[in-house]
Coordinates of N, CA and C in Angstrom, one line a residue:
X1 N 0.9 -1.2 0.0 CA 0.0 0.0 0.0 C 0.9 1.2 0.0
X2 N 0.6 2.2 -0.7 CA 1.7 3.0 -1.2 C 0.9 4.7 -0.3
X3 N 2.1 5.5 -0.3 CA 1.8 6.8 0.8 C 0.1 7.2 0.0
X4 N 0.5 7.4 -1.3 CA -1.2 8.0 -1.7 C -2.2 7.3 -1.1
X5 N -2.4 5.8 -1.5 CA -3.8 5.4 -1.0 C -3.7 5.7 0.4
X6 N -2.8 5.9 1.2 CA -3.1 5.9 2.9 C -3.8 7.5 3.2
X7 N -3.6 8.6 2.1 CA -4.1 9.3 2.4 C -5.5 9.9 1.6
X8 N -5.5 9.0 0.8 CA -6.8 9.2 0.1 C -7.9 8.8 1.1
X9 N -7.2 7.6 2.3 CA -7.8 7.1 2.6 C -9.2 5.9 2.5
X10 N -8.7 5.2 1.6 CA -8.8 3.7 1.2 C -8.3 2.4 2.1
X11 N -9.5 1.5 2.0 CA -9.3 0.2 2.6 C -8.1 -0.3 1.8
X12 N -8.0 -0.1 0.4 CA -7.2 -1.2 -0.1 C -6.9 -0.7 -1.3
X13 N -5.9 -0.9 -2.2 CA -5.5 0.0 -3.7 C -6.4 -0.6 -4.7
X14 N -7.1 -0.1 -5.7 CA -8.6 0.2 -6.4 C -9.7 -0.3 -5.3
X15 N -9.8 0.2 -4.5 CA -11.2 0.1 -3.8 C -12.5 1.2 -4.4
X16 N -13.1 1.3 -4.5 CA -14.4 1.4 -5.0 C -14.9 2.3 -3.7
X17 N -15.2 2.4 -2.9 CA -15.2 3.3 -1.6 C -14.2 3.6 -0.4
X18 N -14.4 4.9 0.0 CA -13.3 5.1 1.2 C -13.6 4.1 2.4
X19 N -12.4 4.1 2.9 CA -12.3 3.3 4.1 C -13.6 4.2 5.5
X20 N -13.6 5.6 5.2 CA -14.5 5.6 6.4 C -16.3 5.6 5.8
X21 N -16.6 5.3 4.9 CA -17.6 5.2 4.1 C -17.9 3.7 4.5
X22 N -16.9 3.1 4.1 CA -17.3 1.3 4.2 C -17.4 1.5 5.7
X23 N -16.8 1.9 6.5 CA -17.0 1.8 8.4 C -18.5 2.1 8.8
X24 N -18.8 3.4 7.6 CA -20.4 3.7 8.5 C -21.2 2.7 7.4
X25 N -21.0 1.8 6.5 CA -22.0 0.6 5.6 C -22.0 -0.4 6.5
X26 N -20.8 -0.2 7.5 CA -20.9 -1.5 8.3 C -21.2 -1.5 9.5
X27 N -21.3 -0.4 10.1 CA -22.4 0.2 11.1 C -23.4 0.3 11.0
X28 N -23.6 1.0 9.4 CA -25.3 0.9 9.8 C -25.8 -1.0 9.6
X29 N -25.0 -1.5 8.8 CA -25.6 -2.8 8.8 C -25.8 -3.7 10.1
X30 N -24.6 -3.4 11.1 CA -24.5 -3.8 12.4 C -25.6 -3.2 12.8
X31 N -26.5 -2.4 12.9 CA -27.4 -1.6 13.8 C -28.9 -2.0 13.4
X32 N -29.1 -1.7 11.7 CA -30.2 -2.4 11.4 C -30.3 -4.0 11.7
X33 N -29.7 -4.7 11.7 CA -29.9 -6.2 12.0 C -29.5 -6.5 13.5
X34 N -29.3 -5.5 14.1 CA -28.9 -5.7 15.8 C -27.8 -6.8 15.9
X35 N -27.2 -7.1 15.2 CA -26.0 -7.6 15.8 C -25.6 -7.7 16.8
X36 N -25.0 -8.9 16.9 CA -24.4 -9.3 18.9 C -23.1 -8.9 18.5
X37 N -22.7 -8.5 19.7 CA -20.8 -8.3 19.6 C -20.3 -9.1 18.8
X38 N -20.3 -10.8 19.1 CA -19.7 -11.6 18.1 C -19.6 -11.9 16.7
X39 N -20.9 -11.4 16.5 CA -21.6 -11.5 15.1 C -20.9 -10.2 14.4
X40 N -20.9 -9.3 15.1 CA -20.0 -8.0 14.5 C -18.7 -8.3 14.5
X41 N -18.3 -8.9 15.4 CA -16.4 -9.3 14.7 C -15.7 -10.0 14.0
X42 N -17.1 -11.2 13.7 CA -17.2 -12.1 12.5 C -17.5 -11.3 11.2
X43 N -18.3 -10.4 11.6 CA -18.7 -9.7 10.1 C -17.1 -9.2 9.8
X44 N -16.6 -8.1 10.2 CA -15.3 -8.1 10.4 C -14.1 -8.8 9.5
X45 N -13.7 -9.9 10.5 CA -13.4 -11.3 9.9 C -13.4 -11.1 8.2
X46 N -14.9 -11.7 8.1 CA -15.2 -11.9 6.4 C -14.9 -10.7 5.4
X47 N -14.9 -9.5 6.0 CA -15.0 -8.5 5.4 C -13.6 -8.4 4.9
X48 N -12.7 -8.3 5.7 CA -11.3 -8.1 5.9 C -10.7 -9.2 4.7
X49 N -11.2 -10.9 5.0 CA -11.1 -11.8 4.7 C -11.3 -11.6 2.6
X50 N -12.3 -10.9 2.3 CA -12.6 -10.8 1.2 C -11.4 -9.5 0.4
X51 N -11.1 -8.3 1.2 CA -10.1 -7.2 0.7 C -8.9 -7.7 0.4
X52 N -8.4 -7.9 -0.9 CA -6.9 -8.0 -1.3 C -5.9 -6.9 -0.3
X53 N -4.8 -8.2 -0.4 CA -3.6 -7.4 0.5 C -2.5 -6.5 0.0
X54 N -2.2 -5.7 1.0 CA -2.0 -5.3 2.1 C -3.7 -4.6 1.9
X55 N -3.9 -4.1 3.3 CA -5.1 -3.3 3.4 C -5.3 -2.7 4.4
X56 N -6.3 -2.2 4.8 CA -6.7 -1.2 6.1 C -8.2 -1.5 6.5
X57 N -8.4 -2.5 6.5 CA -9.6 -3.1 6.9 C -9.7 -3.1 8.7
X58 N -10.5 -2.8 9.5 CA -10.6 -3.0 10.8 C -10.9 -4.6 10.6
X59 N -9.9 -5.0 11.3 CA -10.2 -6.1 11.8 C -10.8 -6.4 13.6
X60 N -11.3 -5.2 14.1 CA -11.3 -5.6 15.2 C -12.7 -4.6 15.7
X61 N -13.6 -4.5 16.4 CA -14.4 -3.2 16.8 C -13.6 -3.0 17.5
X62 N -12.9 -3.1 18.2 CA -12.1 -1.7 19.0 C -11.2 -1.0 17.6
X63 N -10.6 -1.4 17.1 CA -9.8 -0.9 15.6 C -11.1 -0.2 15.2
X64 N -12.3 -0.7 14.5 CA -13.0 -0.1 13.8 C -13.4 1.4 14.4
X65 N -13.6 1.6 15.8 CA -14.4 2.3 16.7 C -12.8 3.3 16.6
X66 N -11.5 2.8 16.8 CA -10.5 3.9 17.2 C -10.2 4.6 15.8
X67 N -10.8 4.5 14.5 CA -10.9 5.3 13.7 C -11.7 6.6 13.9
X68 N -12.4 6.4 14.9 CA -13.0 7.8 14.7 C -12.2 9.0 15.8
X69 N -11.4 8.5 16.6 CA -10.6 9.2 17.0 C -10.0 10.0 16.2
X70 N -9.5 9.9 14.8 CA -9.3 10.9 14.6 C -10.0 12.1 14.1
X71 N -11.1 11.9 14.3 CA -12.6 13.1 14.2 C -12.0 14.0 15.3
X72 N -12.0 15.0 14.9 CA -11.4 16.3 15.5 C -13.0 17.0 16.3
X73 N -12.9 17.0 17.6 CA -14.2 18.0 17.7 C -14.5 17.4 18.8
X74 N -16.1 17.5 19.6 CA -16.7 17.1 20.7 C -17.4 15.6 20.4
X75 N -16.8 14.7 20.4 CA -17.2 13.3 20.1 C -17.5 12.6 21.1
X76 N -19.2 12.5 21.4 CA -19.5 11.8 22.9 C -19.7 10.9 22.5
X77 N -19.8 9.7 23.6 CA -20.2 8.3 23.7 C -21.6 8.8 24.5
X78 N -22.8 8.1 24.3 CA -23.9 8.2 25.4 C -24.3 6.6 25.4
X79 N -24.4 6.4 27.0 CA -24.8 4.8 26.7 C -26.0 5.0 27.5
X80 N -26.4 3.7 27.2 CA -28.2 3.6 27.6 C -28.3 2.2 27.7
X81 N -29.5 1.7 29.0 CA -29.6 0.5 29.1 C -30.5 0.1 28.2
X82 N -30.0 -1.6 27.7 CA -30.8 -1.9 26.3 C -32.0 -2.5 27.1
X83 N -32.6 -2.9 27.9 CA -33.6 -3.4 28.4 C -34.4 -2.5 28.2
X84 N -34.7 -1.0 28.9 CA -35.6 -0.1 29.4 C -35.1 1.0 28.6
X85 N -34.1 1.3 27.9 CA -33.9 2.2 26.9 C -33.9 3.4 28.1
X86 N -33.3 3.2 29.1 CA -32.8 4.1 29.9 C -31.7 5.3 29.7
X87 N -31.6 6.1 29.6 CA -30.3 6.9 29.6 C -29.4 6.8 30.6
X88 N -28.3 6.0 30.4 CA -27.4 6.2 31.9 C -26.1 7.7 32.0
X89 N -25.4 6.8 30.9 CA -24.4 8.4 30.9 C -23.9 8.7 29.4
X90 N -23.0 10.2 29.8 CA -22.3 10.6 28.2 C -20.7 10.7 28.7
X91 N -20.2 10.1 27.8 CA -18.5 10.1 27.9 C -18.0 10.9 26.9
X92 N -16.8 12.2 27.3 CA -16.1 12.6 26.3 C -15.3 11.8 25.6
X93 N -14.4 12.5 25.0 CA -13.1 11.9 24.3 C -12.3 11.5 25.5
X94 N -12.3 12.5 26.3 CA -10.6 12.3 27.5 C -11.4 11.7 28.6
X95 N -12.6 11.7 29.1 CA -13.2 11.5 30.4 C -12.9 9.6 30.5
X96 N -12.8 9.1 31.7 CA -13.1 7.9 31.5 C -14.7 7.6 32.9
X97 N -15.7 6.7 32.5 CA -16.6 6.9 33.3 C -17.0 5.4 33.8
X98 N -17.1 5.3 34.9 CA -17.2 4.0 35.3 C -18.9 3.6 35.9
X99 N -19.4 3.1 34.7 CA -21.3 2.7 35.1 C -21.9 2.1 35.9
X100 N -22.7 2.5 36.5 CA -22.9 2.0 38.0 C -23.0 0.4 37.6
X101 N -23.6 -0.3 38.7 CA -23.9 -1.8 38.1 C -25.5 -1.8 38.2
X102 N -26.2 -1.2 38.3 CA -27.5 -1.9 37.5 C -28.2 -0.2 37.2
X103 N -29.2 -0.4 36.2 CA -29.9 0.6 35.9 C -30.6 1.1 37.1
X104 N -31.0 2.7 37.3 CA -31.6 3.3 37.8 C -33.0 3.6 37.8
X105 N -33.4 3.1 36.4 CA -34.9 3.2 36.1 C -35.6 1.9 36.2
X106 N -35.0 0.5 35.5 CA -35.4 -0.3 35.9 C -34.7 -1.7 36.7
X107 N -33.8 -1.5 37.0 CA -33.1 -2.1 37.8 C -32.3 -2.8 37.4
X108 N -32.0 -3.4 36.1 CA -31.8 -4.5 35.4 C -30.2 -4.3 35.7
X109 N -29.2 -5.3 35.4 CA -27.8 -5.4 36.0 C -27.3 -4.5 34.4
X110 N -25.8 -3.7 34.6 CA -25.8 -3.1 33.3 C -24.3 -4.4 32.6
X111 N -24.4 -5.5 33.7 CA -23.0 -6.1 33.1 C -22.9 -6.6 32.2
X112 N -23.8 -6.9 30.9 CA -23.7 -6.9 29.6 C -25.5 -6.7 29.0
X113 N -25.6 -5.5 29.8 CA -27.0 -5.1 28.9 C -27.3 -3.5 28.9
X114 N -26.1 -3.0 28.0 CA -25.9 -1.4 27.7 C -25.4 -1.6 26.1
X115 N -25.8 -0.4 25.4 CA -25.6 0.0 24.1 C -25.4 1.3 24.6
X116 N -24.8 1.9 23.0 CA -24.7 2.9 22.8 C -24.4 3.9 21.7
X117 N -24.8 5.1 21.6 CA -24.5 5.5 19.8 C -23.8 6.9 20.5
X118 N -23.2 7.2 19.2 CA -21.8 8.6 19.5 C -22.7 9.7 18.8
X119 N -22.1 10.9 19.2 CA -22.9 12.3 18.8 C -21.4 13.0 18.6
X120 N -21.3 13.3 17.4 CA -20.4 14.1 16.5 C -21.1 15.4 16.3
X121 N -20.7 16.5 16.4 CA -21.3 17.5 16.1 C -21.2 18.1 14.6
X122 N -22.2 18.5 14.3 CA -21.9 18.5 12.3 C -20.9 19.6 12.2
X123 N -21.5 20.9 12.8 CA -20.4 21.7 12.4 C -18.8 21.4 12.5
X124 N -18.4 20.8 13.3 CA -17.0 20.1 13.4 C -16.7 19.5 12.3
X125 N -18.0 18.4 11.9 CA -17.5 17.6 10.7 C -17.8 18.3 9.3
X126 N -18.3 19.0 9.3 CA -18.5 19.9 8.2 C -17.2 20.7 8.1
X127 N -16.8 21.4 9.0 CA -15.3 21.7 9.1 C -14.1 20.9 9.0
X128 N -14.0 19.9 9.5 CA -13.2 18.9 8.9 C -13.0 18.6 7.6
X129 N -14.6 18.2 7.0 CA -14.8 18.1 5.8 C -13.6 18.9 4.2
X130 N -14.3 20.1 4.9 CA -14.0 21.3 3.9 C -12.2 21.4 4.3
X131 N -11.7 21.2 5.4 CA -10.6 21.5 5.6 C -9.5 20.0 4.9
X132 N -10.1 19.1 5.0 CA -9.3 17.5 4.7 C -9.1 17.2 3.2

C-alpha cells in the first residue's frame, strides 16, 4: 500500500469506496440487523477476509471504533440500558466513566445489557470536511 492510498484514505489499492464510508455501511448494517458483539467481529473477519492485501480493513471493533478518534471535535459516547432504553451516561473523548452496576430506572444489572450511539457534532464535521 503506497503513501497515496493511505491518504486518500482507502481500505485497499482500487477500492471502489473510502475506508470511512465502508465503516459507516458496516455500522449501519450492524445496527439495522442488531447484531451481537460476536456477530460484529465475525462480520469483520469476512469483510477483511474478502479485501486484497495489504489493506486497512478493521479487523477488530475496538480498531473499527479507534478510527474515529481521529474526528477532531466534541465526540460523545452516550450509553443507555438496552432493556428499558434508559439513559445512563455521556463520555467525552478524554473522560473515563465507570457505570454503575445496575440501571436506575429499571433495575436491570448493566453487566452486559448497555448500548450505545456517539454524537459528533456537524459543524466540526463539516469543518473537517472542507478543511481535509
Amino acid at each position: 500500500m503506497n503513501q497515496r492510498s493511505i491518504s486518500r484514505g482507502i481500505s485497499y489499492e482500487g477500492a471502489s469506496i473510502s475506508l470511512s464510508s465502508s465503516i459507516l455501511l458496516t455500522l449501519s448494517f450492524v445496527l439495522k440487523h442488531r447484531l451481537t458483539g460476536q456477530c460484529f467481529t465475525d462480520l469483520l473477519a469476512v469483510i477483511e477476509a474478502h479485501c486484497p492485501k495489504p489493506n486497512y480493513c478493521k479487523t477488530s471493533v475496538r480498531k473499527l471504533f479507534d478510527h474515529f478518534k481521529n474526528i477532531k471535535g466534541n465526540l460523545v459516547k452516550h450509553t443507555f440500558c438496552t432493556f428499558c432504553k434508559g439513559y445512563i451516561c455521556e463520555q467525552r473523548e478524554v473522560e473515563s466513566v465507570t457505570l454503575p452496576d445496575s440501571c436506575k430506572i429499571c433495575g436491570t444489572s448493566l453487566a452486559n445489557n448497555t448500548s450505545f450511539f456517539l454524537e459528533a457534532p456537524l459543524a466540526d464535521q463539516v469543518t473537517k470536511l472542507f478543511k481535509g
